């Protein structure tokens, strides 16, 4: 129970044969549904459930993201004239692209590394001039700055959503969320079968941030498209803002994109990347996600190891800032449990929760103590695995009252080797789920 910030790793060709090897480091595996087909998606789900059954699964919907088609690898030179079309040149099949670009538009490819100015546009083709050269590969993203979308969820998203839920996803990542309405619409469809993780990557989402976070189960700082949208110079401030709002509202927050990007092709991270990860830990993110590093990189195992080591070293030296408690009875219990654990020098806070809400409330306050989350629902156990400092355990017993519950938690903690003082947080089993009314300082000899 040493590392509190969680690791999310994207499953791709580079990591397929290493799932069993990395399962002790990875808390959540991400499957990007923008790539592959139904057969490959099913194979990835089965691979995780077979080789890493204790890990949770994040299924990431593509959203209305524009992408380059299958072009292999193309070197684009400055001043070169290029053609965009559905079947030749730089292949772009989405009709939205040709509706959105205009003569004079500057489009950004591959997270803004390549810039092209559009010269002419037809119904299903466009011609442009390369301003910033680079090597373009298949399936890279296309950004059109200041393009306003009318929707965040597509028909394809809803199709993939059904597929992900049927395969057993624990979290659904919503790409290009524009407002809280996208989240509400997705949650109605999901019907509590998974947590909704809203990816903040559009300027429209930043402007509606508080409402979006409020409606979501969790949030992702998707720095790739977000940086292109708002300008890289504004990204550090907006990242801090997203993290602050997420922690304030008690929603797990994931940091993503180019975390250890240099390790796609190098066995060591850059100094700047190490500092970036450490600063994110200091800001108090719940989880940090690797994308290309593990999906297509040459050193996926090393990237996961380095991320683990950087996180542990950072957590040993600086504790994250604690948000103010919210004015509610339940949050009062959570805040009191953290204070009690520190004053009594308890190394463990044992939280019994049927819904996971009590666990989240304690986690958001970033206690020094580790959080043992006992829940009778294995689905809840898998979901709270994303939360900072939480170690979930499925409780098979069904205590009838608070006395039985305390006795059960005492027994389980003893079996785990917990000794000395520990703080117990729970709700009366006779009460409705989601309510917390017990705070107890317990001692195990």
Tab-separated table of C-alpha atoms in Angstrom:
chain	number	residue	atom	x	y	z
A	1	UNK	CA	0.000	0.000	0.000
A	2	UNK	CA	2.764	2.399	-0.883
A	3	UNK	CA	1.740	4.180	-4.115
A	4	UNK	CA	-1.422	6.283	-3.812
A	5	UNK	CA	-1.588	7.902	-7.253
A	6	UNK	CA	-3.020	5.392	-9.705
A	7	UNK	CA	-1.516	4.269	-13.030
A	8	UNK	CA	-3.634	3.924	-16.158
A	9	UNK	CA	-1.983	2.189	-19.132
A	10	UNK	CA	-3.344	2.063	-22.673
A	11	UNK	CA	-3.472	-1.438	-24.091
A	12	UNK	CA	-2.143	-1.713	-27.630
A	13	UNK	CA	0.138	-3.888	-29.769
A	14	UNK	CA	3.207	-3.100	-27.639
A	15	UNK	CA	1.579	-4.158	-24.368
A	16	UNK	CA	-0.445	-7.171	-25.515
A	17	UNK	CA	2.142	-9.747	-24.479
A	18	UNK	CA	3.104	-7.943	-21.273
A	19	UNK	CA	-0.239	-7.680	-19.460
A	20	UNK	CA	0.656	-10.405	-16.966
A	21	UNK	CA	4.058	-8.782	-16.372
A	22	UNK	CA	2.714	-5.274	-15.668
A	23	UNK	CA	-0.482	-6.181	-13.776
A	24	UNK	CA	1.115	-5.422	-10.386
A	25	UNK	CA	1.856	-1.848	-11.531
A	26	UNK	CA	-1.253	-1.005	-13.569
A	27	UNK	CA	-4.454	-0.167	-11.706
A	28	UNK	CA	-6.568	0.550	-14.789
A	29	UNK	CA	-6.113	-0.609	-18.381
A	30	UNK	CA	-7.452	1.716	-21.066
A	31	UNK	CA	-8.880	0.441	-24.336
A	32	UNK	CA	-9.126	3.141	-27.003
A	33	UNK	CA	-12.215	2.256	-29.024
A	34	UNK	CA	-11.167	4.681	-31.769
A	35	UNK	CA	-8.830	1.923	-32.962
A	36	UNK	CA	-9.569	-1.647	-33.979
A	37	UNK	CA	-12.922	-3.360	-34.483
A	38	UNK	CA	-15.404	-5.326	-32.399
A	39	UNK	CA	-13.283	-8.485	-32.527
A	40	UNK	CA	-10.099	-6.759	-31.361
A	41	UNK	CA	-11.994	-4.880	-28.636
A	42	UNK	CA	-13.432	-8.150	-27.323
A	43	UNK	CA	-9.989	-9.769	-27.422
A	44	UNK	CA	-8.502	-6.916	-25.364
A	45	UNK	CA	-11.250	-7.145	-22.732
A	46	UNK	CA	-10.750	-10.887	-22.425
A	47	UNK	CA	-6.970	-10.466	-22.234
A	48	UNK	CA	-7.256	-8.086	-19.267
A	49	UNK	CA	-9.872	-10.153	-17.453
A	50	UNK	CA	-7.817	-13.309	-17.887
A	51	UNK	CA	-4.315	-12.029	-17.146
A	52	UNK	CA	-5.016	-9.029	-14.882
A	53	UNK	CA	-8.355	-9.767	-13.188
A	54	UNK	CA	-7.733	-7.281	-10.369
A	55	UNK	CA	-7.308	-4.351	-12.780
A	56	UNK	CA	-10.211	-2.162	-13.879
A	57	UNK	CA	-11.015	-1.237	-17.494
A	58	UNK	CA	-11.534	2.191	-19.037
A	59	UNK	CA	-13.208	2.099	-22.466
A	60	UNK	CA	-12.525	5.339	-24.324
A	61	UNK	CA	-15.112	6.483	-26.887
A	62	UNK	CA	-13.720	8.335	-29.954
A	63	UNK	CA	-16.275	11.174	-30.015
A	64	UNK	CA	-16.502	13.458	-33.087
A	65	UNK	CA	-12.721	13.455	-33.435
A	66	UNK	CA	-11.340	13.947	-36.905
A	67	UNK	CA	-8.595	11.501	-37.809
A	68	UNK	CA	-6.321	10.748	-40.729
A	69	UNK	CA	-7.160	7.433	-42.403
A	70	UNK	CA	-4.793	4.589	-43.240
A	71	UNK	CA	-1.868	6.308	-44.985
A	72	UNK	CA	1.100	4.447	-43.515
A	73	UNK	CA	3.915	6.937	-42.927
A	74	UNK	CA	4.175	10.100	-45.034
A	75	UNK	CA	6.873	12.759	-44.793
A	76	UNK	CA	5.460	16.232	-45.358
A	77	UNK	CA	7.879	19.003	-46.377
A	78	UNK	CA	7.539	22.737	-45.924
A	79	UNK	CA	5.770	24.377	-48.877
A	80	UNK	CA	4.522	21.043	-50.228
A	81	UNK	CA	0.996	20.994	-51.677
A	82	UNK	CA	-1.172	18.241	-50.233
A	83	UNK	CA	-4.641	16.943	-51.039
A	84	UNK	CA	-7.197	15.767	-48.490
A	85	UNK	CA	-9.863	13.379	-49.757
A	86	UNK	CA	-11.764	10.230	-48.701
A	87	UNK	CA	-9.716	7.913	-50.927
A	88	UNK	CA	-6.322	9.405	-51.879
A	89	UNK	CA	-3.657	11.826	-50.670
A	90	UNK	CA	-4.108	12.471	-46.956
A	91	UNK	CA	-7.186	10.353	-46.397
A	92	UNK	CA	-9.946	11.926	-44.290
A	93	UNK	CA	-13.295	10.188	-44.560
A	94	UNK	CA	-15.392	12.283	-42.156
A	95	UNK	CA	-17.714	14.694	-44.018
A	96	UNK	CA	-17.455	17.018	-41.002
A	97	UNK	CA	-13.891	17.883	-42.044
A	98	UNK	CA	-14.879	19.232	-45.461
A	99	UNK	CA	-17.806	21.156	-43.931
A	100	UNK	CA	-15.580	22.757	-41.300
A	101	UNK	CA	-12.435	23.852	-43.192
A	102	UNK	CA	-12.388	27.026	-45.252
A	103	UNK	CA	-9.823	28.660	-47.540
A	104	UNK	CA	-7.306	30.311	-45.230
A	105	UNK	CA	-7.939	27.886	-42.342
A	106	UNK	CA	-4.859	26.501	-40.621
A	107	UNK	CA	-5.346	22.894	-39.538
A	108	UNK	CA	-3.184	21.020	-37.062
A	109	UNK	CA	-2.241	17.367	-37.362
A	110	UNK	CA	-0.713	14.953	-34.868
A	111	UNK	CA	-1.359	17.063	-31.722
A	112	UNK	CA	-0.305	20.238	-33.508
A	113	UNK	CA	3.120	19.055	-34.641
A	114	UNK	CA	2.213	19.541	-38.329
A	115	UNK	CA	0.471	22.696	-39.608
A	116	UNK	CA	-1.209	23.028	-43.006
A	117	UNK	CA	-2.958	26.092	-44.465
A	118	UNK	CA	-6.013	25.260	-46.576
A	119	UNK	CA	-6.089	26.899	-50.023
A	120	UNK	CA	-9.215	25.479	-51.669
A	121	UNK	CA	-12.158	23.371	-50.499
A	122	UNK	CA	-14.699	21.294	-52.426
A	123	UNK	CA	-17.544	19.084	-51.254
A	124	UNK	CA	-15.278	16.103	-50.564
A	125	UNK	CA	-11.724	17.356	-51.017
A	126	UNK	CA	-9.392	20.124	-49.885
A	127	UNK	CA	-5.962	21.348	-51.006
A	128	UNK	CA	-3.449	22.838	-48.605
A	129	UNK	CA	0.153	23.962	-48.186
A	130	UNK	CA	2.450	22.558	-45.502
A	131	UNK	CA	3.568	25.293	-43.094
A	132	UNK	CA	5.232	23.129	-40.449
A	133	UNK	CA	6.722	19.880	-41.796
A	134	UNK	CA	6.804	16.484	-40.147
A	135	UNK	CA	6.101	12.786	-40.523
A	136	UNK	CA	2.388	11.932	-40.542
A	137	UNK	CA	1.155	8.435	-39.747
A	138	UNK	CA	-2.200	6.687	-39.878
A	139	UNK	CA	-4.998	7.535	-37.420
A	140	UNK	CA	-3.409	10.727	-36.133
A	141	UNK	CA	-5.798	13.411	-34.966
A	142	UNK	CA	-6.840	16.517	-36.883
A	143	UNK	CA	-7.643	19.773	-35.100
A	144	UNK	CA	-9.333	22.802	-36.602
A	145	UNK	CA	-8.848	25.617	-34.048
A	146	UNK	CA	-12.012	27.482	-33.075
A	147	UNK	CA	-14.220	24.906	-34.794
A	148	UNK	CA	-17.513	24.823	-32.893
A	149	UNK	CA	-19.295	21.498	-32.614
A	150	UNK	CA	-23.018	21.149	-32.033
A	151	UNK	CA	-22.714	17.773	-30.355
A	152	UNK	CA	-20.210	15.731	-28.358
A	153	UNK	CA	-21.652	12.224	-28.752
A	154	UNK	CA	-22.092	10.570	-32.134
A	155	UNK	CA	-24.145	7.590	-33.323
A	156	UNK	CA	-20.875	5.649	-33.470
A	157	UNK	CA	-20.208	6.538	-29.820
A	158	UNK	CA	-23.545	5.089	-28.757
A	159	UNK	CA	-22.851	1.918	-30.738
A	160	UNK	CA	-19.432	1.536	-29.117
A	161	UNK	CA	-20.925	2.392	-25.725
A	162	UNK	CA	-23.279	-0.585	-25.943
A	163	UNK	CA	-20.363	-2.774	-26.970
A	164	UNK	CA	-18.165	-1.601	-24.074
A	165	UNK	CA	-20.905	-2.101	-21.493
A	166	UNK	CA	-21.659	-5.601	-22.755
A	167	UNK	CA	-17.954	-6.465	-22.472
A	168	UNK	CA	-17.788	-5.223	-18.874
A	169	UNK	CA	-16.167	-1.774	-18.894
A	170	UNK	CA	-15.816	-0.170	-15.462
A	171	UNK	CA	-15.471	3.360	-16.828
A	172	UNK	CA	-16.584	5.010	-20.069
A	173	UNK	CA	-14.397	7.846	-21.350
A	174	UNK	CA	-16.423	10.541	-23.152
A	175	UNK	CA	-14.306	12.334	-25.746
A	176	UNK	CA	-14.906	15.961	-26.731
A	177	UNK	CA	-17.519	16.652	-24.076
A	178	UNK	CA	-19.038	20.059	-24.850
A	179	UNK	CA	-21.435	20.565	-21.957
A	180	UNK	CA	-23.068	18.809	-19.035
A	181	UNK	CA	-25.838	17.731	-21.414
A	182	UNK	CA	-23.443	15.262	-23.098
A	183	UNK	CA	-22.715	13.722	-19.697
A	184	UNK	CA	-26.383	13.552	-18.717
A	185	UNK	CA	-27.280	11.914	-22.040
A	186	UNK	CA	-24.519	9.313	-21.632
A	187	UNK	CA	-25.443	8.549	-18.020
A	188	UNK	CA	-29.073	7.983	-18.997
A	189	UNK	CA	-27.897	5.410	-21.527
A	190	UNK	CA	-25.369	3.806	-19.172
A	191	UNK	CA	-27.848	3.595	-16.272
A	192	UNK	CA	-25.126	3.185	-13.596
A	193	UNK	CA	-23.498	0.229	-15.361
A	194	UNK	CA	-20.195	2.144	-15.423
A	195	UNK	CA	-18.682	5.431	-14.269
A	196	UNK	CA	-18.609	8.270	-16.783
A	197	UNK	CA	-15.189	9.905	-17.207
A	198	UNK	CA	-15.475	13.236	-19.048
A	199	UNK	CA	-12.455	14.192	-21.137
A	200	UNK	CA	-11.850	17.934	-21.098
A	201	UNK	CA	-10.333	18.753	-24.491
A	202	UNK	CA	-12.491	21.526	-26.001
A	203	UNK	CA	-12.602	25.221	-25.168
A	204	UNK	CA	-16.373	24.859	-24.897
A	205	UNK	CA	-15.849	22.308	-22.110
A	206	UNK	CA	-13.475	24.592	-20.201
A	207	UNK	CA	-16.170	27.279	-20.255
A	208	UNK	CA	-18.692	24.794	-18.783
A	209	UNK	CA	-16.169	23.064	-16.523
A	210	UNK	CA	-17.938	23.254	-13.161
A	211	UNK	CA	-21.232	21.887	-14.505
A	212	UNK	CA	-19.484	19.127	-16.467
A	213	UNK	CA	-17.453	17.971	-13.462
A	214	UNK	CA	-20.543	18.131	-11.268
A	215	UNK	CA	-22.429	15.716	-13.550
A	216	UNK	CA	-19.472	13.369	-14.191
A	217	UNK	CA	-18.188	10.457	-12.119
A	218	UNK	CA	-14.619	11.391	-13.014
A	219	UNK	CA	-12.620	13.717	-15.269
A	220	UNK	CA	-9.639	13.424	-17.599
A	221	UNK	CA	-7.265	16.281	-18.420
A	222	UNK	CA	-6.783	15.351	-22.101
A	223	UNK	CA	-3.817	17.610	-22.786
A	224	UNK	CA	-3.301	16.708	-26.452
A	225	UNK	CA	-6.395	18.159	-28.052
A	226	UNK	CA	-6.899	20.600	-25.177
A	227	UNK	CA	-3.466	22.149	-25.759
A	228	UNK	CA	-4.212	22.604	-29.437
A	229	UNK	CA	-7.615	24.118	-28.649
A	230	UNK	CA	-6.616	26.675	-26.023
A	231	UNK	CA	-2.947	27.251	-26.905
A	232	UNK	CA	-0.043	25.484	-25.207
A	233	UNK	CA	0.850	28.574	-23.184
A	234	UNK	CA	-2.558	28.370	-21.453
A	235	UNK	CA	-2.404	24.641	-20.740
A	236	UNK	CA	-0.630	24.723	-17.322
A	237	UNK	CA	-3.216	27.090	-15.842
A	238	UNK	CA	-6.192	25.173	-17.259
A	239	UNK	CA	-4.733	21.865	-16.061
A	240	UNK	CA	-4.485	23.214	-12.512
A	241	UNK	CA	-8.023	24.581	-12.795
A	242	UNK	CA	-9.473	21.229	-13.889
A	243	UNK	CA	-7.666	19.405	-11.080
A	244	UNK	CA	-8.793	21.976	-8.498
A	245	UNK	CA	-12.470	21.838	-9.540
A	246	UNK	CA	-12.426	18.022	-9.672
A	247	UNK	CA	-10.966	17.749	-6.181
A	248	UNK	CA	-13.360	20.392	-4.860
A	249	UNK	CA	-16.350	18.388	-6.122
A	250	UNK	CA	-14.866	15.044	-5.112
A	251	UNK	CA	-14.482	13.562	-8.591
A	252	UNK	CA	-11.417	11.438	-9.513
A	253	UNK	CA	-9.184	13.220	-12.033
A	254	UNK	CA	-6.813	11.558	-14.538
A	255	UNK	CA	-3.870	13.348	-16.144
A	256	UNK	CA	-3.254	12.219	-19.739
A	257	UNK	CA	-1.245	12.799	-22.927
A	258	UNK	CA	2.529	12.923	-23.508
A	259	UNK	CA	3.299	12.004	-19.910
A	260	UNK	CA	6.483	10.099	-20.852
A	261	UNK	CA	6.249	10.667	-24.615
A	262	UNK	CA	10.000	10.401	-25.203
A	263	UNK	CA	9.821	6.770	-24.017
A	264	UNK	CA	7.901	5.830	-27.154
A	265	UNK	CA	11.338	5.531	-28.740
A	266	UNK	CA	13.813	5.941	-25.841
A	267	UNK	CA	14.483	3.759	-22.779
A	268	UNK	CA	14.650	6.794	-20.466
A	269	UNK	CA	12.252	9.701	-19.902
A	270	UNK	CA	13.372	13.293	-20.328
A	271	UNK	CA	14.099	15.464	-17.292
A	272	UNK	CA	11.152	17.705	-18.183
A	273	UNK	CA	8.786	14.700	-18.245
A	274	UNK	CA	9.946	13.547	-14.810
A	275	UNK	CA	9.318	17.038	-13.401
A	276	UNK	CA	5.907	17.181	-15.121
A	277	UNK	CA	4.846	13.890	-13.508
A	278	UNK	CA	6.098	15.013	-10.088
A	279	UNK	CA	4.260	18.330	-10.345
A	280	UNK	CA	1.053	16.486	-11.256
A	281	UNK	CA	1.443	14.310	-8.163
A	282	UNK	CA	1.971	17.437	-6.053
A	283	UNK	CA	-1.205	18.953	-7.540
A	284	UNK	CA	-3.069	15.869	-6.335
A	285	UNK	CA	-4.286	14.024	-9.421
A	286	UNK	CA	-5.897	10.660	-8.719
A	287	UNK	CA	-4.294	8.895	-11.670
A	288	UNK	CA	-1.771	9.380	-14.468
A	289	UNK	CA	-2.287	7.752	-17.844
A	290	UNK	CA	0.166	6.445	-20.419
A	291	UNK	CA	-1.028	6.421	-24.038
A	292	UNK	CA	1.373	5.862	-26.957
A	293	UNK	CA	4.087	4.944	-24.439
A	294	UNK	CA	2.397	1.598	-23.758
A	295	UNK	CA	0.132	1.213	-26.806
A	296	UNK	CA	2.735	1.482	-29.579
A	297	UNK	CA	5.987	2.417	-27.825
A	298	UNK	CA	9.216	0.478	-27.916
A	299	UNK	CA	9.605	0.443	-24.104
A	300	UNK	CA	6.129	-0.101	-22.579
A	301	UNK	CA	7.298	-1.991	-19.497
A	302	UNK	CA	10.076	0.502	-18.779
A	303	UNK	CA	7.620	3.411	-19.145
A	304	UNK	CA	5.284	1.871	-16.557
A	305	UNK	CA	8.188	1.190	-14.206
A	306	UNK	CA	9.513	4.726	-14.500
A	307	UNK	CA	6.064	6.217	-13.919
A	308	UNK	CA	5.660	4.047	-10.826
A	309	UNK	CA	9.068	5.088	-9.478
A	310	UNK	CA	8.545	8.800	-10.141
A	311	UNK	CA	5.155	8.733	-8.424
A	312	UNK	CA	6.459	6.895	-5.355
A	313	UNK	CA	9.465	9.203	-5.014
A	314	UNK	CA	7.247	12.291	-5.354
A	315	UNK	CA	4.689	11.060	-2.832
A	316	UNK	CA	7.449	10.376	-0.303
A	317	UNK	CA	8.600	13.996	-0.406
A	318	UNK	CA	5.527	16.206	-0.829
A	319	UNK	CA	1.931	15.643	0.182
A	320	UNK	CA	-0.816	16.996	-2.104
A	321	UNK	CA	-2.907	19.967	-1.030
A	322	UNK	CA	-6.119	19.129	0.777
A	323	UNK	CA	-9.325	20.780	-0.503
A	324	UNK	CA	-11.721	22.408	1.937
A	325	UNK	CA	-14.505	20.172	3.270
A	326	UNK	CA	-17.958	20.654	1.807
A	327	UNK	CA	-20.795	21.701	4.091
A	328	UNK	CA	-22.628	18.412	4.477
A	329	UNK	CA	-23.074	15.817	7.205
A	330	UNK	CA	-21.386	13.108	5.134
A	331	UNK	CA	-18.366	15.294	4.364
A	332	UNK	CA	-18.141	16.247	8.038
A	333	UNK	CA	-17.719	12.550	8.869
A	334	UNK	CA	-15.077	12.157	6.133
A	335	UNK	CA	-13.131	15.214	7.302
A	336	UNK	CA	-13.327	14.058	10.908
A	337	UNK	CA	-12.039	10.608	9.946
A	338	UNK	CA	-8.964	12.110	8.297
A	339	UNK	CA	-8.275	14.409	11.256
A	340	UNK	CA	-8.769	11.522	13.686
A	341	UNK	CA	-6.386	9.285	11.733
A	342	UNK	CA	-3.645	11.915	11.839
A	343	UNK	CA	-4.065	12.816	15.515
A	344	UNK	CA	-4.192	9.135	16.547
A	345	UNK	CA	-1.319	8.216	14.169
A	346	UNK	CA	-3.491	5.624	12.455
A	347	UNK	CA	-1.930	4.280	9.278
A	348	UNK	CA	-5.223	2.944	7.914
A	349	UNK	CA	-8.733	4.299	7.445
A	350	UNK	CA	-11.129	1.380	6.931
A	351	UNK	CA	-14.186	2.528	4.985
A	352	UNK	CA	-17.194	0.275	4.540
A	353	UNK	CA	-19.309	1.462	1.628
A	354	UNK	CA	-22.058	-0.058	-0.484
A	355	UNK	CA	-22.181	2.759	-3.033
A	356	UNK	CA	-18.538	3.940	-2.975
A	357	UNK	CA	-19.524	7.492	-1.999
A	358	UNK	CA	-17.937	7.331	1.469
A	359	UNK	CA	-14.705	6.115	-0.111
A	360	UNK	CA	-14.640	9.011	-2.562
A	361	UNK	CA	-15.313	11.552	0.191
A	362	UNK	CA	-12.350	10.323	2.236
A	363	UNK	CA	-10.077	10.004	-0.800
A	364	UNK	CA	-10.654	13.608	-1.945
A	365	UNK	CA	-9.249	14.852	1.382
A	366	UNK	CA	-5.899	13.165	0.650
A	367	UNK	CA	-5.179	11.607	4.076
A	368	UNK	CA	-1.734	10.394	5.101
A	369	UNK	CA	-3.299	7.053	6.007
A	370	UNK	CA	-4.035	4.401	3.422
A	371	UNK	CA	-7.722	3.867	2.651
A	372	UNK	CA	-8.981	0.271	2.826
A	373	UNK	CA	-12.314	0.272	1.002
A	374	UNK	CA	-14.523	-2.656	2.026
A	375	UNK	CA	-17.610	-3.142	-0.127
A	376	UNK	CA	-20.019	-6.032	-0.691
A	377	UNK	CA	-20.282	-5.099	-4.377
A	378	UNK	CA	-17.361	-6.171	-6.639
A	379	UNK	CA	-18.511	-3.599	-9.223
A	380	UNK	CA	-18.043	-0.788	-6.686
A	381	UNK	CA	-14.660	-2.247	-5.702
A	382	UNK	CA	-13.476	-2.070	-9.306
A	383	UNK	CA	-14.678	1.511	-9.738
A	384	UNK	CA	-13.071	3.026	-6.629
A	385	UNK	CA	-9.743	1.533	-7.704
A	386	UNK	CA	-9.312	4.762	-9.706
A	387	UNK	CA	-9.440	6.916	-6.564
A	388	UNK	CA	-6.291	8.243	-4.903
A	389	UNK	CA	-4.981	6.184	-2.001
A	390	UNK	CA	-7.780	3.592	-2.134
A	391	UNK	CA	-7.205	-0.156	-1.863
A	392	UNK	CA	-10.549	-1.894	-2.519
A	393	UNK	CA	-11.571	-5.261	-1.110
A	394	UNK	CA	-14.791	-7.144	-1.769
A	395	UNK	CA	-16.519	-8.146	1.452
A	396	UNK	CA	-18.426	-11.413	1.131
A	397	UNK	CA	-19.976	-11.202	4.606
A	398	UNK	CA	-23.281	-9.380	5.086
A	399	UNK	CA	-23.283	-7.755	8.564
A	400	UNK	CA	-26.752	-7.107	9.955
A	401	UNK	CA	-25.901	-4.148	12.199
A	402	UNK	CA	-23.038	-1.827	13.165
A	403	UNK	CA	-21.658	-4.158	15.860
A	404	UNK	CA	-21.389	-7.034	13.387
A	405	UNK	CA	-19.860	-4.688	10.844
A	406	UNK	CA	-17.116	-3.501	13.238
A	407	UNK	CA	-16.358	-7.114	14.209
A	408	UNK	CA	-16.094	-8.083	10.535
A	409	UNK	CA	-13.789	-5.162	9.674
A	410	UNK	CA	-11.603	-5.948	12.709
A	411	UNK	CA	-11.208	-9.518	11.481
A	412	UNK	CA	-10.412	-8.493	7.894
A	413	UNK	CA	-7.876	-5.875	8.973
A	414	UNK	CA	-6.134	-8.378	11.249
A	415	UNK	CA	-5.868	-10.805	8.315
A	416	UNK	CA	-4.234	-8.009	6.281
A	417	UNK	CA	-1.651	-7.405	9.013
A	418	UNK	CA	-3.053	-4.101	10.252
A	419	UNK	CA	-1.976	-3.346	13.831
A	420	UNK	CA	-2.329	-0.430	16.218
A	421	UNK	CA	-4.897	2.310	15.799
A	422	UNK	CA	-7.194	2.430	12.818
A	423	UNK	CA	-10.170	4.595	11.963
A	424	UNK	CA	-13.422	2.952	10.866
A	425	UNK	CA	-15.929	4.834	8.701
A	426	UNK	CA	-19.231	3.170	7.859
A	427	UNK	CA	-22.968	3.437	7.526
A	428	UNK	CA	-25.504	1.402	9.411
A	429	UNK	CA	-26.370	-1.632	7.210
A	430	UNK	CA	-30.017	-0.970	8.119
A	431	UNK	CA	-29.878	2.488	6.531
A	432	UNK	CA	-30.113	3.352	2.853
A	433	UNK	CA	-26.946	3.033	0.750
A	434	UNK	CA	-24.835	6.184	0.539
A	435	UNK	CA	-25.367	7.342	4.128
A	436	UNK	CA	-22.520	7.393	6.672
A	437	UNK	CA	-23.157	7.588	10.407
A	438	UNK	CA	-20.289	5.756	12.136
A	439	UNK	CA	-16.826	7.060	12.923
A	440	UNK	CA	-14.829	4.893	15.320
A	441	UNK	CA	-11.250	4.900	16.563
A	442	UNK	CA	-10.449	1.198	16.778
A	443	UNK	CA	-7.351	-0.555	18.111
A	444	UNK	CA	-5.882	-3.892	17.018
A	445	UNK	CA	-3.238	-5.455	19.286
